[in-house]
Amino acid sequence: MMKIKSCLFLGLISLSYITSVSAIENIKDSETLQINESFIHSQIENSSSVGIAVKSIVKHYPQQSAAIVSTTLDLYPDKYKEIIHAAISAQPAITGEIVTIAISKGISSCSSIVETAINADPSYIDFIVTAAANATPEELDEIVRIAVITEPESADYIVRSLAKEHPNKVIDILSTAISTVPVVGQYVVEALLAIFPNDAEDVITTAVRESSSKRENVKKIIEAAYNSGIDTKELGIYAVNGGATNEEVKEVLDNNQ
């Protein structure tokens, strides 16, 4: 009799455990099913704006942030700026993924998406530009251009990040950055020489040539190259080949030696 009771008791415990596990799984399934077009649409309808709704949903379901962004962009493509900004603000760690998703939707130009993402959180600019360039490598120049215009103070990060991802495009990246915002020349040169010292000739020559419209910028680039440890004789040759005068080179070297 005791054995029968024990077996019955153990059976009830097992049944209870299975029921509990099943309930948990059902809850998980329920949570997953909530993140669909109907759910998102209802949340947005009950909110004062798409952005506020997206930010709230992403915060409540961080593991499903990418799916939330993707679905919301499908529902409200004309609100892409608001959606991107809200999603990045709520979950900056997936900024690169958000940019990739937005570009893949074809809802707007790559440059507009990049600009929107940078404005949402400039501290993630390296993730933004690399994600955009990997998604649309044919638009690399435009990505550099809009990124440097939007956040010129981060030009060195922009150029360095993109150059690492696309080392065969170093000179193109450099040329676009300086021609777009000449004043960033010296910082960009420092950044590139630090990771591509073997490309010193092309980097210096190109940077000097792209800065020729303002001679003060030319001198700053020569100074940046000197501070990066480039041999002074080689530096002079590279700079002159880019359009610097011997007097400009001598002036910079005399002031720094």
PDB file of C-alpha atoms in Angstrom:
ATOM      1  CA  MET A   1       0.000   0.000   0.000  1.00  0.00           C
ATOM      2  CA  MET A   2       2.845   2.347   0.887  1.00  0.00           C
ATOM      3  CA  LYS A   3       4.512   1.589  -2.445  1.00  0.00           C
ATOM      4  CA  ILE A   4       1.319   2.460  -4.309  1.00  0.00           C
ATOM      5  CA  LYS A   5       1.022   5.763  -2.422  1.00  0.00           C
ATOM      6  CA  SER A   6       4.669   6.577  -3.054  1.00  0.00           C
ATOM      7  CA  CYS A   7       4.307   5.869  -6.749  1.00  0.00           C
ATOM      8  CA  LEU A   8       1.158   7.969  -6.887  1.00  0.00           C
ATOM      9  CA  PHE A   9       2.894  10.822  -5.068  1.00  0.00           C
ATOM     10  CA  LEU A  10       5.899  10.696  -7.392  1.00  0.00           C
ATOM     11  CA  GLY A  11       3.566  10.598 -10.348  1.00  0.00           C
ATOM     12  CA  LEU A  12       1.769  13.707  -9.178  1.00  0.00           C
ATOM     13  CA  ILE A  13       5.088  15.516  -8.675  1.00  0.00           C
ATOM     14  CA  SER A  14       6.202  14.535 -12.171  1.00  0.00           C
ATOM     15  CA  LEU A  15       2.905  15.669 -13.647  1.00  0.00           C
ATOM     16  CA  SER A  16       3.152  18.945 -11.762  1.00  0.00           C
ATOM     17  CA  TYR A  17       6.692  19.490 -13.052  1.00  0.00           C
ATOM     18  CA  ILE A  18       5.726  18.740 -16.641  1.00  0.00           C
ATOM     19  CA  THR A  19       2.719  21.059 -16.368  1.00  0.00           C
ATOM     20  CA  SER A  20       4.919  23.810 -14.909  1.00  0.00           C
ATOM     21  CA  VAL A  21       7.537  23.466 -17.662  1.00  0.00           C
ATOM     22  CA  SER A  22       4.793  23.443 -20.260  1.00  0.00           C
ATOM     23  CA  ALA A  23       3.306  26.594 -18.772  1.00  0.00           C
ATOM     24  CA  ILE A  24       6.673  28.358 -18.882  1.00  0.00           C
ATOM     25  CA  GLU A  25       7.154  27.343 -22.507  1.00  0.00           C
ATOM     26  CA  ASN A  26       3.674  28.600 -23.328  1.00  0.00           C
ATOM     27  CA  ILE A  27       4.502  31.917 -21.684  1.00  0.00           C
ATOM     28  CA  LYS A  28       7.687  32.150 -23.729  1.00  0.00           C
ATOM     29  CA  ASP A  29       5.791  31.293 -26.908  1.00  0.00           C
ATOM     30  CA  SER A  30       3.173  33.862 -25.979  1.00  0.00           C
ATOM     31  CA  GLU A  31       5.843  36.521 -25.487  1.00  0.00           C
ATOM     32  CA  THR A  32       7.351  35.683 -28.860  1.00  0.00           C
ATOM     33  CA  LEU A  33       4.000  35.785 -30.604  1.00  0.00           C
ATOM     34  CA  GLN A  34       3.255  39.201 -29.172  1.00  0.00           C
ATOM     35  CA  ILE A  35       5.945  40.758 -31.327  1.00  0.00           C
ATOM     36  CA  ASN A  36       4.077  40.833 -34.620  1.00  0.00           C
ATOM     37  CA  GLU A  37       2.559  43.462 -36.889  1.00  0.00           C
ATOM     38  CA  SER A  38      -0.723  43.501 -35.017  1.00  0.00           C
ATOM     39  CA  PHE A  39       0.949  43.997 -31.655  1.00  0.00           C
ATOM     40  CA  ILE A  40       3.276  46.733 -32.872  1.00  0.00           C
ATOM     41  CA  HIS A  41       0.477  48.491 -34.726  1.00  0.00           C
ATOM     42  CA  SER A  42      -1.731  48.473 -31.622  1.00  0.00           C
ATOM     43  CA  GLN A  43       1.104  49.829 -29.457  1.00  0.00           C
ATOM     44  CA  ILE A  44       1.744  52.655 -31.894  1.00  0.00           C
ATOM     45  CA  GLU A  45      -1.978  53.425 -32.176  1.00  0.00           C
ATOM     46  CA  ASN A  46      -2.121  53.784 -28.392  1.00  0.00           C
ATOM     47  CA  SER A  47       0.969  55.984 -28.251  1.00  0.00           C
ATOM     48  CA  SER A  48       1.513  59.631 -29.020  1.00  0.00           C
ATOM     49  CA  SER A  49       4.111  58.820 -31.696  1.00  0.00           C
ATOM     50  CA  VAL A  50       5.825  55.995 -33.537  1.00  0.00           C
ATOM     51  CA  GLY A  51       9.145  56.863 -31.914  1.00  0.00           C
ATOM     52  CA  ILE A  52       7.836  56.704 -28.362  1.00  0.00           C
ATOM     53  CA  ALA A  53       6.127  53.375 -29.049  1.00  0.00           C
ATOM     54  CA  VAL A  54       9.235  51.838 -30.646  1.00  0.00           C
ATOM     55  CA  LYS A  55      11.465  52.980 -27.819  1.00  0.00           C
ATOM     56  CA  SER A  56       9.094  51.443 -25.257  1.00  0.00           C
ATOM     57  CA  ILE A  57       8.712  48.124 -27.101  1.00  0.00           C
ATOM     58  CA  VAL A  58      12.458  47.760 -27.650  1.00  0.00           C
ATOM     59  CA  LYS A  59      13.137  48.411 -23.982  1.00  0.00           C
ATOM     60  CA  HIS A  60      10.589  45.766 -22.941  1.00  0.00           C
ATOM     61  CA  TYR A  61      11.772  43.200 -25.508  1.00  0.00           C
ATOM     62  CA  PRO A  62      15.509  43.906 -25.989  1.00  0.00           C
ATOM     63  CA  GLN A  63      16.222  40.394 -27.302  1.00  0.00           C
ATOM     64  CA  GLN A  64      13.806  41.025 -30.169  1.00  0.00           C
ATOM     65  CA  SER A  65      14.978  44.530 -31.015  1.00  0.00           C
ATOM     66  CA  ALA A  66      16.020  43.650 -34.561  1.00  0.00           C
ATOM     67  CA  ALA A  67      12.674  42.018 -35.338  1.00  0.00           C
ATOM     68  CA  ILE A  68      10.806  44.975 -33.842  1.00  0.00           C
ATOM     69  CA  VAL A  69      12.740  47.455 -35.974  1.00  0.00           C
ATOM     70  CA  SER A  70      12.306  45.353 -39.105  1.00  0.00           C
ATOM     71  CA  THR A  71       8.550  44.952 -38.630  1.00  0.00           C
ATOM     72  CA  THR A  72       7.989  48.596 -37.731  1.00  0.00           C
ATOM     73  CA  LEU A  73       9.915  49.782 -40.783  1.00  0.00           C
ATOM     74  CA  ASP A  74       7.698  47.551 -42.923  1.00  0.00           C
ATOM     75  CA  LEU A  75       4.580  49.068 -41.364  1.00  0.00           C
ATOM     76  CA  TYR A  76       5.694  52.711 -41.332  1.00  0.00           C
ATOM     77  CA  PRO A  77       8.498  53.187 -43.899  1.00  0.00           C
ATOM     78  CA  ASP A  78       7.846  56.923 -44.097  1.00  0.00           C
ATOM     79  CA  LYS A  79       8.678  57.160 -40.376  1.00  0.00           C
ATOM     80  CA  TYR A  80      12.100  55.549 -40.775  1.00  0.00           C
ATOM     81  CA  LYS A  81      14.014  58.427 -39.198  1.00  0.00           C
ATOM     82  CA  GLU A  82      11.863  58.350 -36.094  1.00  0.00           C
ATOM     83  CA  ILE A  83      12.069  54.553 -35.876  1.00  0.00           C
ATOM     84  CA  ILE A  84      15.859  54.416 -36.284  1.00  0.00           C
ATOM     85  CA  HIS A  85      16.428  57.195 -33.787  1.00  0.00           C
ATOM     86  CA  ALA A  86      14.128  55.621 -31.194  1.00  0.00           C
ATOM     87  CA  ALA A  87      15.565  52.115 -31.594  1.00  0.00           C
ATOM     88  CA  ILE A  88      19.173  53.272 -31.295  1.00  0.00           C
ATOM     89  CA  SER A  89      18.345  55.415 -28.272  1.00  0.00           C
ATOM     90  CA  ALA A  90      16.743  52.408 -26.574  1.00  0.00           C
ATOM     91  CA  GLN A  91      19.287  49.776 -27.631  1.00  0.00           C
ATOM     92  CA  PRO A  92      22.543  51.387 -28.837  1.00  0.00           C
ATOM     93  CA  ALA A  93      24.427  48.082 -28.685  1.00  0.00           C
ATOM     94  CA  ILE A  94      22.730  46.942 -31.908  1.00  0.00           C
ATOM     95  CA  THR A  95      23.200  50.210 -33.777  1.00  0.00           C
ATOM     96  CA  GLY A  96      25.091  48.512 -36.601  1.00  0.00           C
ATOM     97  CA  GLU A  97      22.364  45.899 -37.009  1.00  0.00           C
ATOM     98  CA  ILE A  98      19.672  48.583 -37.094  1.00  0.00           C
ATOM     99  CA  VAL A  99      21.525  50.398 -39.874  1.00  0.00           C
ATOM    100  CA  THR A 100      21.922  47.176 -41.849  1.00  0.00           C
ATOM    101  CA  ILE A 101      18.210  46.373 -41.519  1.00  0.00           C
ATOM    102  CA  ALA A 102      17.149  49.871 -42.566  1.00  0.00           C
ATOM    103  CA  ILE A 103      19.388  49.851 -45.629  1.00  0.00           C
ATOM    104  CA  SER A 104      18.181  46.386 -46.663  1.00  0.00           C
ATOM    105  CA  LYS A 105      14.585  47.658 -46.708  1.00  0.00           C
ATOM    106  CA  GLY A 106      15.371  50.203 -49.416  1.00  0.00           C
ATOM    107  CA  ILE A 107      13.174  52.743 -47.630  1.00  0.00           C
ATOM    108  CA  SER A 108      15.559  55.631 -48.228  1.00  0.00           C
ATOM    109  CA  SER A 109      19.059  56.445 -49.420  1.00  0.00           C
ATOM    110  CA  CYS A 110      22.001  54.949 -47.575  1.00  0.00           C
ATOM    111  CA  SER A 111      23.319  58.429 -46.788  1.00  0.00           C
ATOM    112  CA  SER A 112      20.049  59.483 -45.155  1.00  0.00           C
ATOM    113  CA  ILE A 113      20.021  56.365 -42.975  1.00  0.00           C
ATOM    114  CA  VAL A 114      23.655  56.912 -41.976  1.00  0.00           C
ATOM    115  CA  GLU A 115      22.994  60.553 -41.109  1.00  0.00           C
ATOM    116  CA  THR A 116      19.936  59.604 -39.039  1.00  0.00           C
ATOM    117  CA  ALA A 117      21.843  56.933 -37.124  1.00  0.00           C
ATOM    118  CA  ILE A 118      24.784  59.241 -36.391  1.00  0.00           C
ATOM    119  CA  ASN A 119      22.465  61.934 -35.079  1.00  0.00           C
ATOM    120  CA  ALA A 120      20.811  59.335 -32.836  1.00  0.00           C
ATOM    121  CA  ASP A 121      24.115  58.390 -31.173  1.00  0.00           C
ATOM    122  CA  PRO A 122      27.423  59.778 -32.526  1.00  0.00           C
ATOM    123  CA  SER A 123      29.436  57.621 -30.106  1.00  0.00           C
ATOM    124  CA  TYR A 124      28.602  54.577 -32.258  1.00  0.00           C
ATOM    125  CA  ILE A 125      29.723  56.200 -35.489  1.00  0.00           C
ATOM    126  CA  ASP A 126      32.337  53.529 -36.251  1.00  0.00           C
ATOM    127  CA  PHE A 127      29.677  50.802 -36.074  1.00  0.00           C
ATOM    128  CA  ILE A 128      27.342  52.888 -38.217  1.00  0.00           C
ATOM    129  CA  VAL A 129      29.740  53.583 -41.061  1.00  0.00           C
ATOM    130  CA  THR A 130      31.181  50.072 -41.181  1.00  0.00           C
ATOM    131  CA  ALA A 131      27.706  48.514 -41.189  1.00  0.00           C
ATOM    132  CA  ALA A 132      26.611  50.848 -43.986  1.00  0.00           C
ATOM    133  CA  ALA A 133      29.752  50.236 -46.037  1.00  0.00           C
ATOM    134  CA  ASN A 134      29.448  46.472 -45.668  1.00  0.00           C
ATOM    135  CA  ALA A 135      25.797  46.622 -46.726  1.00  0.00           C
ATOM    136  CA  THR A 136      26.442  48.923 -49.705  1.00  0.00           C
ATOM    137  CA  PRO A 137      30.171  48.906 -50.576  1.00  0.00           C
ATOM    138  CA  GLU A 138      29.402  50.651 -53.857  1.00  0.00           C
ATOM    139  CA  GLU A 139      28.378  53.725 -51.837  1.00  0.00           C
ATOM    140  CA  LEU A 140      31.542  53.930 -49.750  1.00  0.00           C
ATOM    141  CA  ASP A 141      32.453  57.439 -50.938  1.00  0.00           C
ATOM    142  CA  GLU A 142      28.987  58.765 -50.133  1.00  0.00           C
ATOM    143  CA  ILE A 143      29.089  57.124 -46.694  1.00  0.00           C
ATOM    144  CA  VAL A 144      32.409  58.819 -45.938  1.00  0.00           C
ATOM    145  CA  ARG A 145      31.120  62.133 -47.226  1.00  0.00           C
ATOM    146  CA  ILE A 146      27.889  62.223 -45.214  1.00  0.00           C
ATOM    147  CA  ALA A 147      29.557  60.854 -42.073  1.00  0.00           C
ATOM    148  CA  VAL A 148      32.316  63.479 -42.089  1.00  0.00           C
ATOM    149  CA  ILE A 149      29.830  66.275 -42.768  1.00  0.00           C
ATOM    150  CA  THR A 150      27.501  65.080 -40.004  1.00  0.00           C
ATOM    151  CA  GLU A 151      30.224  64.508 -37.409  1.00  0.00           C
ATOM    152  CA  PRO A 152      33.482  66.211 -38.489  1.00  0.00           C
ATOM    153  CA  GLU A 153      34.983  65.871 -35.020  1.00  0.00           C
ATOM    154  CA  SER A 154      34.938  62.085 -35.479  1.00  0.00           C
ATOM    155  CA  ALA A 155      36.601  62.141 -38.904  1.00  0.00           C
ATOM    156  CA  ASP A 156      39.612  60.176 -37.656  1.00  0.00           C
ATOM    157  CA  TYR A 157      37.365  57.416 -36.254  1.00  0.00           C
ATOM    158  CA  ILE A 158      35.327  57.331 -39.453  1.00  0.00           C
ATOM    159  CA  VAL A 159      38.338  57.027 -41.726  1.00  0.00           C
ATOM    160  CA  ARG A 160      40.205  54.595 -39.485  1.00  0.00           C
ATOM    161  CA  SER A 161      37.209  52.266 -39.093  1.00  0.00           C
ATOM    162  CA  LEU A 162      36.413  52.206 -42.797  1.00  0.00           C
ATOM    163  CA  ALA A 163      40.061  51.829 -43.812  1.00  0.00           C
ATOM    164  CA  LYS A 164      40.443  48.776 -41.577  1.00  0.00           C
ATOM    165  CA  GLU A 165      37.370  47.179 -43.147  1.00  0.00           C
ATOM    166  CA  HIS A 166      38.338  48.195 -46.694  1.00  0.00           C
ATOM    167  CA  PRO A 167      42.161  48.445 -46.778  1.00  0.00           C
ATOM    168  CA  ASN A 168      42.206  48.472 -50.578  1.00  0.00           C
ATOM    169  CA  LYS A 169      40.176  51.697 -50.482  1.00  0.00           C
ATOM    170  CA  VAL A 170      42.368  53.666 -48.068  1.00  0.00           C
ATOM    171  CA  ILE A 171      43.287  56.406 -50.520  1.00  0.00           C
ATOM    172  CA  ASP A 172      39.743  56.796 -51.802  1.00  0.00           C
ATOM    173  CA  ILE A 173      38.477  57.115 -48.216  1.00  0.00           C
ATOM    174  CA  LEU A 174      41.167  59.644 -47.357  1.00  0.00           C
ATOM    175  CA  SER A 175      40.577  61.681 -50.501  1.00  0.00           C
ATOM    176  CA  THR A 176      36.823  61.872 -49.964  1.00  0.00           C
ATOM    177  CA  ALA A 177      37.141  62.826 -46.299  1.00  0.00           C
ATOM    178  CA  ILE A 178      39.578  65.689 -46.896  1.00  0.00           C
ATOM    179  CA  SER A 179      37.912  67.019 -50.030  1.00  0.00           C
ATOM    180  CA  THR A 180      34.609  67.092 -48.148  1.00  0.00           C
ATOM    181  CA  VAL A 181      35.889  68.773 -44.974  1.00  0.00           C
ATOM    182  CA  PRO A 182      39.480  69.981 -45.550  1.00  0.00           C
ATOM    183  CA  VAL A 183      40.051  70.979 -41.947  1.00  0.00           C
ATOM    184  CA  VAL A 184      40.044  67.316 -40.827  1.00  0.00           C
ATOM    185  CA  GLY A 185      43.123  66.531 -42.914  1.00  0.00           C
ATOM    186  CA  GLN A 186      45.738  66.422 -40.184  1.00  0.00           C
ATOM    187  CA  TYR A 187      43.642  64.171 -37.905  1.00  0.00           C
ATOM    188  CA  VAL A 188      42.829  61.782 -40.727  1.00  0.00           C
ATOM    189  CA  VAL A 189      46.489  61.568 -41.748  1.00  0.00           C
ATOM    190  CA  GLU A 190      47.552  60.816 -38.170  1.00  0.00           C
ATOM    191  CA  ALA A 191      44.923  58.099 -37.902  1.00  0.00           C
ATOM    192  CA  LEU A 192      45.902  56.419 -41.173  1.00  0.00           C
ATOM    193  CA  LEU A 193      49.667  56.597 -40.668  1.00  0.00           C
ATOM    194  CA  ALA A 194      49.223  54.901 -37.302  1.00  0.00           C
ATOM    195  CA  ILE A 195      47.684  51.795 -38.895  1.00  0.00           C
ATOM    196  CA  PHE A 196      49.103  51.956 -42.429  1.00  0.00           C
ATOM    197  CA  PRO A 197      52.700  53.215 -42.037  1.00  0.00           C
ATOM    198  CA  ASN A 198      53.726  51.412 -45.226  1.00  0.00           C
ATOM    199  CA  ASP A 199      51.296  53.566 -47.187  1.00  0.00           C
ATOM    200  CA  ALA A 200      52.902  56.802 -46.000  1.00  0.00           C
ATOM    201  CA  GLU A 201      53.767  58.013 -49.504  1.00  0.00           C
ATOM    202  CA  ASP A 202      50.252  57.654 -50.882  1.00  0.00           C
ATOM    203  CA  VAL A 203      48.642  59.003 -47.711  1.00  0.00           C
ATOM    204  CA  ILE A 204      50.804  62.127 -47.474  1.00  0.00           C
ATOM    205  CA  THR A 205      50.794  62.890 -51.194  1.00  0.00           C
ATOM    206  CA  THR A 206      47.027  62.496 -51.451  1.00  0.00           C
ATOM    207  CA  ALA A 207      46.330  64.501 -48.287  1.00  0.00           C
ATOM    208  CA  VAL A 208      48.520  67.396 -49.411  1.00  0.00           C
ATOM    209  CA  ARG A 209      46.976  67.414 -52.870  1.00  0.00           C
ATOM    210  CA  GLU A 210      43.395  67.421 -51.504  1.00  0.00           C
ATOM    211  CA  SER A 211      44.281  70.290 -49.140  1.00  0.00           C
ATOM    212  CA  SER A 212      45.932  72.499 -51.741  1.00  0.00           C
ATOM    213  CA  SER A 213      43.146  75.096 -51.664  1.00  0.00           C
ATOM    214  CA  LYS A 214      44.234  76.184 -48.195  1.00  0.00           C
ATOM    215  CA  ARG A 215      47.964  76.328 -47.566  1.00  0.00           C
ATOM    216  CA  GLU A 216      47.611  76.327 -43.793  1.00  0.00           C
ATOM    217  CA  ASN A 217      46.005  72.892 -44.002  1.00  0.00           C
ATOM    218  CA  VAL A 218      48.907  71.676 -46.121  1.00  0.00           C
ATOM    219  CA  LYS A 219      51.331  72.705 -43.380  1.00  0.00           C
ATOM    220  CA  LYS A 220      49.249  70.942 -40.728  1.00  0.00           C
ATOM    221  CA  ILE A 221      49.321  67.726 -42.746  1.00  0.00           C
ATOM    222  CA  ILE A 222      53.102  67.925 -43.096  1.00  0.00           C
ATOM    223  CA  GLU A 223      53.339  68.491 -39.361  1.00  0.00           C
ATOM    224  CA  ALA A 224      51.032  65.535 -38.654  1.00  0.00           C
ATOM    225  CA  ALA A 225      53.200  63.309 -40.823  1.00  0.00           C
ATOM    226  CA  TYR A 226      56.341  64.513 -39.078  1.00  0.00           C
ATOM    227  CA  ASN A 227      54.811  63.827 -35.662  1.00  0.00           C
ATOM    228  CA  SER A 228      53.904  60.340 -36.871  1.00  0.00           C
ATOM    229  CA  GLY A 229      57.602  59.562 -37.254  1.00  0.00           C
ATOM    230  CA  ILE A 230      57.985  59.733 -41.018  1.00  0.00           C
ATOM    231  CA  ASP A 231      61.581  60.227 -42.143  1.00  0.00           C
ATOM    232  CA  THR A 232      62.043  63.930 -42.852  1.00  0.00           C
ATOM    233  CA  LYS A 233      63.743  63.389 -46.234  1.00  0.00           C
ATOM    234  CA  GLU A 234      60.957  61.075 -47.415  1.00  0.00           C
ATOM    235  CA  LEU A 235      58.335  63.382 -45.946  1.00  0.00           C
ATOM    236  CA  GLY A 236      59.685  66.281 -47.991  1.00  0.00           C
ATOM    237  CA  ILE A 237      59.565  64.246 -51.202  1.00  0.00           C
ATOM    238  CA  TYR A 238      56.027  62.991 -50.550  1.00  0.00           C
ATOM    239  CA  ALA A 239      54.731  66.449 -49.639  1.00  0.00           C
ATOM    240  CA  VAL A 240      56.290  68.168 -52.659  1.00  0.00           C
ATOM    241  CA  ASN A 241      54.900  65.459 -54.951  1.00  0.00           C
ATOM    242  CA  GLY A 242      51.479  66.302 -53.538  1.00  0.00           C
ATOM    243  CA  GLY A 243      51.885  70.001 -54.314  1.00  0.00           C
ATOM    244  CA  ALA A 244      53.608  71.448 -51.247  1.00  0.00           C
ATOM    245  CA  THR A 245      56.471  73.884 -51.817  1.00  0.00           C
ATOM    246  CA  ASN A 246      59.993  73.307 -50.518  1.00  0.00           C
ATOM    247  CA  GLU A 247      59.546  76.453 -48.425  1.00  0.00           C
ATOM    248  CA  GLU A 248      56.419  75.053 -46.752  1.00  0.00           C
ATOM    249  CA  VAL A 249      58.170  71.804 -45.923  1.00  0.00           C
ATOM    250  CA  LYS A 250      61.230  73.625 -44.573  1.00  0.00           C
ATOM    251  CA  GLU A 251      59.079  75.949 -42.470  1.00  0.00           C
ATOM    252  CA  VAL A 252      57.212  73.086 -40.817  1.00  0.00           C
ATOM    253  CA  LEU A 253      60.367  71.050 -40.170  1.00  0.00           C
ATOM    254  CA  ASP A 254      62.271  74.048 -38.784  1.00  0.00           C
ATOM    255  CA  ASN A 255      59.413  74.794 -36.390  1.00  0.00           C
ATOM    256  CA  ASN A 256      59.273  71.208 -35.129  1.00  0.00           C
ATOM    257  CA  GLN A 257      62.903  70.123 -34.958  1.00  0.00           C
TER     258      GLN A 257
END
